[in-house]
XYZ file of C-alpha atoms in Angstrom:
381
model
C -29.326 6.872 21.900
C -26.111 8.675 20.963
C -25.005 7.749 17.465
C -21.282 8.020 16.793
C -19.420 6.695 13.758
C -17.196 3.661 14.237
C -13.835 3.818 12.472
C -11.942 0.557 12.114
C -8.203 1.130 11.932
C -5.894 3.916 13.121
C -3.629 3.974 10.112
C -3.607 6.964 7.750
C -7.109 6.193 6.450
C -8.599 5.984 9.937
C -6.770 9.102 11.063
C -7.888 11.086 8.000
C -11.506 10.044 8.518
C -11.405 10.850 12.220
C -9.746 14.191 11.504
C -12.469 15.185 9.056
C -15.256 14.075 11.405
C -13.659 16.009 14.252
C -13.560 19.144 12.100
C -17.212 18.556 11.158
C -18.221 18.277 14.819
C -19.235 14.623 14.586
C -18.611 12.016 17.263
C -16.650 8.866 16.500
C -14.748 5.991 18.056
C -11.619 4.493 16.504
C -10.886 0.795 16.996
C -7.281 -0.297 16.383
C -5.905 -3.830 16.634
C -2.363 -2.709 17.532
C -1.080 -0.410 20.277
C -0.148 2.643 18.171
C -1.426 4.840 15.360
C 0.043 4.163 11.920
C 1.151 0.749 13.163
C 2.015 -0.869 9.830
C 4.248 2.060 8.910
C 6.283 1.360 12.034
C 6.850 -2.196 10.743
C 8.127 -1.285 7.275
C 11.795 -1.488 6.341
C 14.108 1.251 7.550
C 14.939 3.047 4.294
C 11.348 3.300 3.065
C 10.096 6.723 2.067
C 7.096 7.925 0.118
C 7.364 7.881 -3.669
C 4.683 10.551 -3.862
C 5.548 14.191 -3.191
C 4.700 15.535 0.240
C 2.263 18.213 -0.967
C 0.080 15.464 -2.464
C 0.464 13.064 0.464
C -0.874 15.018 3.448
C -3.793 14.079 5.648
C -6.655 16.607 5.729
C -6.144 19.602 7.965
C -2.458 19.272 8.798
C 0.405 20.058 6.382
C 3.747 18.346 6.806
C 6.400 20.366 8.685
C 8.321 22.708 6.386
C 11.602 20.929 7.076
C 10.299 17.579 5.758
C 11.863 16.632 2.405
C 9.943 16.226 -0.857
C 9.746 12.470 -0.234
C 8.841 11.885 3.394
C 10.704 9.080 5.186
C 9.022 6.253 7.073
C 10.160 7.556 10.471
C 9.018 11.097 9.649
C 5.653 9.764 8.537
C 5.231 7.861 11.801
C 5.969 11.068 13.719
C 3.460 12.915 11.543
C 0.727 10.352 12.269
C 1.323 10.759 16.003
C 1.156 14.544 15.653
C -2.036 14.255 13.590
C -3.759 12.176 16.267
C -2.778 14.770 18.876
C -3.888 17.700 16.688
C -7.421 16.326 16.322
C -7.698 14.626 19.730
C -7.955 11.183 18.183
C -7.680 8.600 20.953
C -8.202 5.101 19.529
C -9.257 2.144 21.615
C -6.196 -0.042 21.139
C -5.837 -3.823 21.033
C -9.267 -4.324 19.479
C -9.320 -7.056 16.831
C -12.624 -6.740 14.934
C -14.125 -10.158 14.239
C -17.408 -9.160 12.589
C -19.546 -6.322 11.285
C -23.181 -7.339 10.950
C -26.630 -5.765 10.560
C -28.318 -4.823 13.808
C -32.054 -5.483 13.813
C -32.624 -3.561 17.038
C -31.814 0.164 17.000
C -28.662 1.356 15.239
C -27.961 -0.192 11.859
C -24.627 -1.999 12.341
C -22.927 -3.875 15.163
C -19.168 -4.304 15.368
C -17.960 -7.227 17.468
C -14.394 -7.630 18.702
C -12.647 -10.960 19.186
C -12.888 -10.511 22.968
C -16.669 -10.070 22.802
C -16.910 -6.291 23.144
C -19.534 -4.653 20.920
C -20.206 -1.232 19.409
C -23.250 -0.206 17.355
C -23.755 2.654 14.925
C -25.522 3.730 11.759
C -22.087 4.367 10.213
C -19.047 2.108 10.197
C -15.951 3.256 8.301
C -13.613 0.417 7.340
C -10.028 1.703 7.261
C -8.241 -1.604 7.780
C -6.044 -1.046 4.732
C -4.860 -2.714 1.558
C -1.882 -4.165 3.453
C -3.741 -5.896 6.281
C -2.677 -9.471 5.482
C 0.642 -10.457 3.834
C 0.229 -12.510 0.662
C 2.478 -15.546 1.086
C 2.471 -17.954 -1.875
C 3.775 -21.494 -1.459
C 5.808 -23.758 -3.709
C 6.598 -27.440 -3.878
C 9.539 -28.342 -1.642
C 9.719 -25.105 0.303
C 9.207 -26.878 3.643
C 12.520 -28.665 3.096
C 14.370 -25.546 1.933
C 17.505 -25.194 4.033
C 17.518 -21.390 3.918
C 15.076 -18.850 5.344
C 11.843 -17.703 3.682
C 10.121 -14.597 5.001
C 7.635 -12.035 3.764
C 8.939 -8.546 3.041
C 6.992 -7.249 6.056
C 9.684 -8.851 8.228
C 12.551 -7.169 6.349
C 14.200 -4.213 8.099
C 17.670 -3.629 6.635
C 20.642 -5.495 5.092
C 22.458 -6.109 8.389
C 21.194 -9.689 8.803
C 21.947 -10.594 5.172
C 25.661 -9.831 4.999
C 27.641 -12.718 3.443
C 24.406 -14.362 2.307
C 23.005 -15.045 -1.131
C 19.517 -13.554 -1.268
C 16.588 -13.943 -3.677
C 13.822 -11.334 -3.676
C 10.606 -12.709 -5.180
C 8.542 -10.046 -6.919
C 9.428 -6.779 -8.609
C 6.890 -4.325 -7.418
C 8.063 -1.211 -5.626
C 8.823 -3.110 -2.424
C 10.839 -5.839 -4.136
C 12.768 -3.362 -6.259
C 13.660 -1.210 -3.259
C 14.638 -4.093 -0.970
C 16.893 -5.500 -3.696
C 18.453 -2.049 -4.073
C 18.925 -1.765 -0.315
C 20.760 -5.092 -0.251
C 22.851 -4.408 -3.350
C 24.017 -1.063 -2.027
C 25.466 -2.879 0.999
C 27.257 -5.430 -1.179
C 24.850 -8.325 -0.637
C 24.679 -10.926 -3.433
C 21.062 -10.400 -4.516
C 18.743 -11.360 -7.369
C 15.087 -10.610 -8.167
C 12.664 -13.237 -9.431
C 10.284 -11.543 -11.889
C 7.144 -13.308 -13.071
C 6.212 -11.157 -16.065
C 6.579 -7.834 -17.828
C 6.883 -4.683 -15.708
C 6.491 -0.953 -16.146
C 9.301 1.100 -14.648
C 9.367 4.874 -14.441
C 11.964 7.170 -12.836
C 10.919 8.881 -9.608
C 12.447 12.145 -10.837
C 13.559 13.529 -14.196
C 16.095 16.344 -14.036
C 15.063 17.031 -10.465
C 11.333 17.190 -11.217
C 9.071 14.536 -9.624
C 7.587 12.208 -12.241
C 4.311 12.227 -10.297
C 3.826 15.929 -11.056
C 4.724 15.376 -14.715
C 2.281 12.465 -14.873
C -0.572 14.566 -13.516
C 0.060 17.076 -16.299
C 0.209 14.317 -18.927
C -3.145 12.988 -17.687
C -4.807 16.205 -18.870
C -3.619 15.908 -22.478
C -6.227 14.805 -25.059
C -6.173 12.000 -27.643
C -3.853 9.713 -25.709
C -0.950 12.155 -25.968
C -0.188 11.721 -22.273
C 0.249 7.969 -22.682
C 2.436 8.449 -25.748
C 4.670 11.027 -24.062
C 4.872 8.891 -20.934
C 6.091 5.968 -23.015
C 8.714 8.128 -24.709
C 10.002 9.360 -21.353
C 10.152 5.798 -20.055
C 12.067 4.580 -23.124
C 14.520 7.461 -22.982
C 15.269 7.338 -19.258
C 14.859 3.640 -18.421
C 15.764 2.109 -21.775
C 15.318 -1.418 -23.147
C 15.950 -3.894 -20.338
C 15.317 -7.123 -22.244
C 18.979 -8.078 -22.312
C 18.967 -7.901 -18.520
C 15.971 -10.242 -18.287
C 13.209 -7.649 -17.928
C 10.335 -7.262 -20.348
C 8.272 -4.074 -20.504
C 4.474 -4.120 -20.411
C 2.743 -3.213 -23.652
C 0.445 -0.715 -21.964
C 1.747 2.616 -20.680
C 2.368 3.242 -16.975
C -0.691 5.526 -16.832
C -2.875 2.878 -18.480
C -1.591 0.243 -16.081
C -2.521 2.345 -13.071
C -5.970 3.294 -14.350
C -6.929 -0.152 -15.652
C -5.407 -2.479 -13.071
C -4.682 -0.376 -9.982
C -1.104 -1.650 -10.093
C 1.435 1.091 -9.505
C 4.400 1.077 -11.908
C 7.787 0.479 -10.342
C 9.111 3.879 -9.270
C 12.836 3.615 -9.857
C 15.224 5.185 -7.356
C 18.331 3.272 -8.417
C 17.361 -0.366 -8.973
C 17.644 -0.131 -12.766
C 21.236 1.132 -12.550
C 22.091 -1.754 -10.231
C 20.527 -4.224 -12.678
C 22.490 -2.750 -15.575
C 25.707 -2.931 -13.538
C 25.109 -6.595 -12.724
C 24.847 -5.987 -8.975
C 21.198 -7.102 -9.057
C 20.483 -10.147 -11.215
C 17.070 -10.738 -12.787
C 15.762 -14.320 -12.793
C 12.506 -15.971 -13.950
C 9.508 -16.958 -11.859
C 10.064 -19.456 -9.033
C 8.790 -22.975 -9.771
C 9.855 -24.970 -6.691
C 12.470 -25.554 -3.994
C 14.935 -28.413 -3.608
C 17.317 -28.543 -0.654
C 19.172 -25.228 -0.686
C 18.246 -24.614 -4.335
C 15.505 -22.517 -5.869
C 14.289 -23.948 -9.175
C 13.017 -21.436 -11.727
C 10.410 -21.685 -14.468
C 13.072 -22.103 -17.158
C 14.452 -25.169 -15.390
C 17.550 -23.468 -14.005
C 18.368 -23.668 -10.314
C 20.587 -21.787 -7.895
C 21.340 -22.091 -4.180
C 20.207 -19.331 -1.816
C 20.582 -18.635 1.869
C 17.508 -16.437 2.135
C 14.336 -15.732 0.154
C 12.340 -12.544 0.709
C 8.767 -12.608 -0.552
C 7.884 -9.178 -1.927
C 4.570 -10.660 -3.005
C 2.211 -8.007 -1.722
C -0.748 -8.013 0.611
C -4.474 -8.632 0.714
C -7.206 -6.585 2.334
C -9.274 -9.721 3.136
C -12.380 -7.722 4.013
C -14.474 -10.885 3.958
C -12.729 -11.949 7.178
C -15.099 -9.713 9.138
C -17.754 -8.420 6.720
C -20.048 -10.521 4.522
C -22.307 -9.595 1.607
C -19.621 -7.603 -0.202
C -19.646 -9.409 -3.559
C -21.901 -6.899 -5.402
C -19.555 -3.972 -4.639
C -16.154 -5.635 -5.104
C -13.873 -5.309 -8.117
C -11.767 -8.138 -9.564
C -9.202 -7.654 -6.791
C -11.878 -8.041 -4.079
C -11.683 -4.346 -3.215
C -14.651 -1.957 -2.844
C -15.595 -0.030 -5.977
C -17.010 2.910 -4.033
C -16.320 4.568 -0.654
C -19.985 4.714 0.376
C -22.155 1.974 -1.158
C -25.932 1.984 -1.004
C -28.597 -0.704 -0.645
C -27.957 -3.461 1.877
C -24.549 -1.998 2.704
C -25.721 1.573 3.307
C -23.898 2.932 6.329
C -20.761 0.889 5.667
C -17.971 3.055 4.240
C -14.482 2.332 2.927
C -11.459 4.625 2.944
C -8.128 3.849 1.297
C -8.964 0.930 -0.981
C -8.945 2.666 -4.389
C -5.443 2.336 -5.821
C -6.295 3.453 -9.363
C -5.186 7.064 -9.036
C -1.915 8.814 -9.853
C -1.930 10.567 -6.478
C -0.930 7.397 -4.644
C -2.622 5.749 -1.701
C -2.366 8.777 0.596
C -3.941 10.901 -2.129
C -6.765 8.363 -2.351
C -7.199 8.481 1.414
C -7.482 12.271 1.263
C -10.337 12.169 -1.277
C -12.078 9.045 0.062
C -12.204 10.462 3.578
C -13.826 13.617 2.231
C -16.478 11.606 0.358
C -17.241 9.473 3.404
C -17.375 12.408 5.814
C -19.801 14.232 3.537
C -21.973 11.096 3.318
C -22.046 10.713 7.105
C -22.808 14.395 7.657
C -25.706 14.338 5.194
C -27.186 11.261 6.839
C -26.685 12.383 10.436
C -28.790 15.235 11.900
C -27.016 17.985 13.849
C -26.201 16.903 17.399
C -27.850 18.813 20.202
C -25.713 20.528 22.800
């Protein structure tokens, strides 16, 4: 019986894993629910680009083209994913929605079942379905009667459909901050609803990427990196309390390491807030007619609400028995668990590193490939 690895997802994590296995001479099959590689990146808003530098955001075995800028754009990244699949002869089976992964008591260890009934079995299944598989869409009292539109940020493309509208962006992570900036730059009347304190750091300082500075600060002993990071943040970003923004008590580096939450990487939103072109408002409490009511009791009318409220991996939708290996965010603590889940691997779910998600994918895929190679005997010609 030929034993190939099953890779679920043809986004960057699935491509990186397949690329490494190809280079190691191991067989695999890639199952993808959409009709293209890197599908979710094709859906993101137009102006999106990486906030991590290109030299730390590559997939294994293929550098970015020399002409790509320091911060790779969404469209360039989509082209790169297509080129990567071609480079390593990765040909996913498209339009496969995985419904379950379960132990196989007869032969190979795991069976993957698709929603249309097709099955694949293997000793190794690599889950690369991504942190952003399912949009997180909170609900509030009265929103069904709201006269304006409410949509998740996944549906947002550009400001063209929001001209002459009053828009509220809910959530100030990197997506919310950048969408608000995109709208404000085109003259749209926009505000951000912010639930709590945030950490904001500049993407660049005097032309040098903050990511590279942060990696150097990480190496300093006795908490000096955290202290210097805080000083840089205070000097460049400043005190934003008078604009309605509180700053987290922990440093940006601490936040990333302890919670997995990336600080807001500022590319112009702070300046727009200070200029009054982006207003900061409290947490949303409810809806009433065309009004949004906030936690402080104030209310304002809006034509459109964009939910920059993140995503969920929702691994339990197709894989049970995960509780022992999940962290408080229901994400795997390790790429290659042991025990009852031996043979199940996870790539791209650790968001606690300064290198960003693509950096995590690079290292996770290496760990998983090594685990598969150690467990799988050489294949005969």
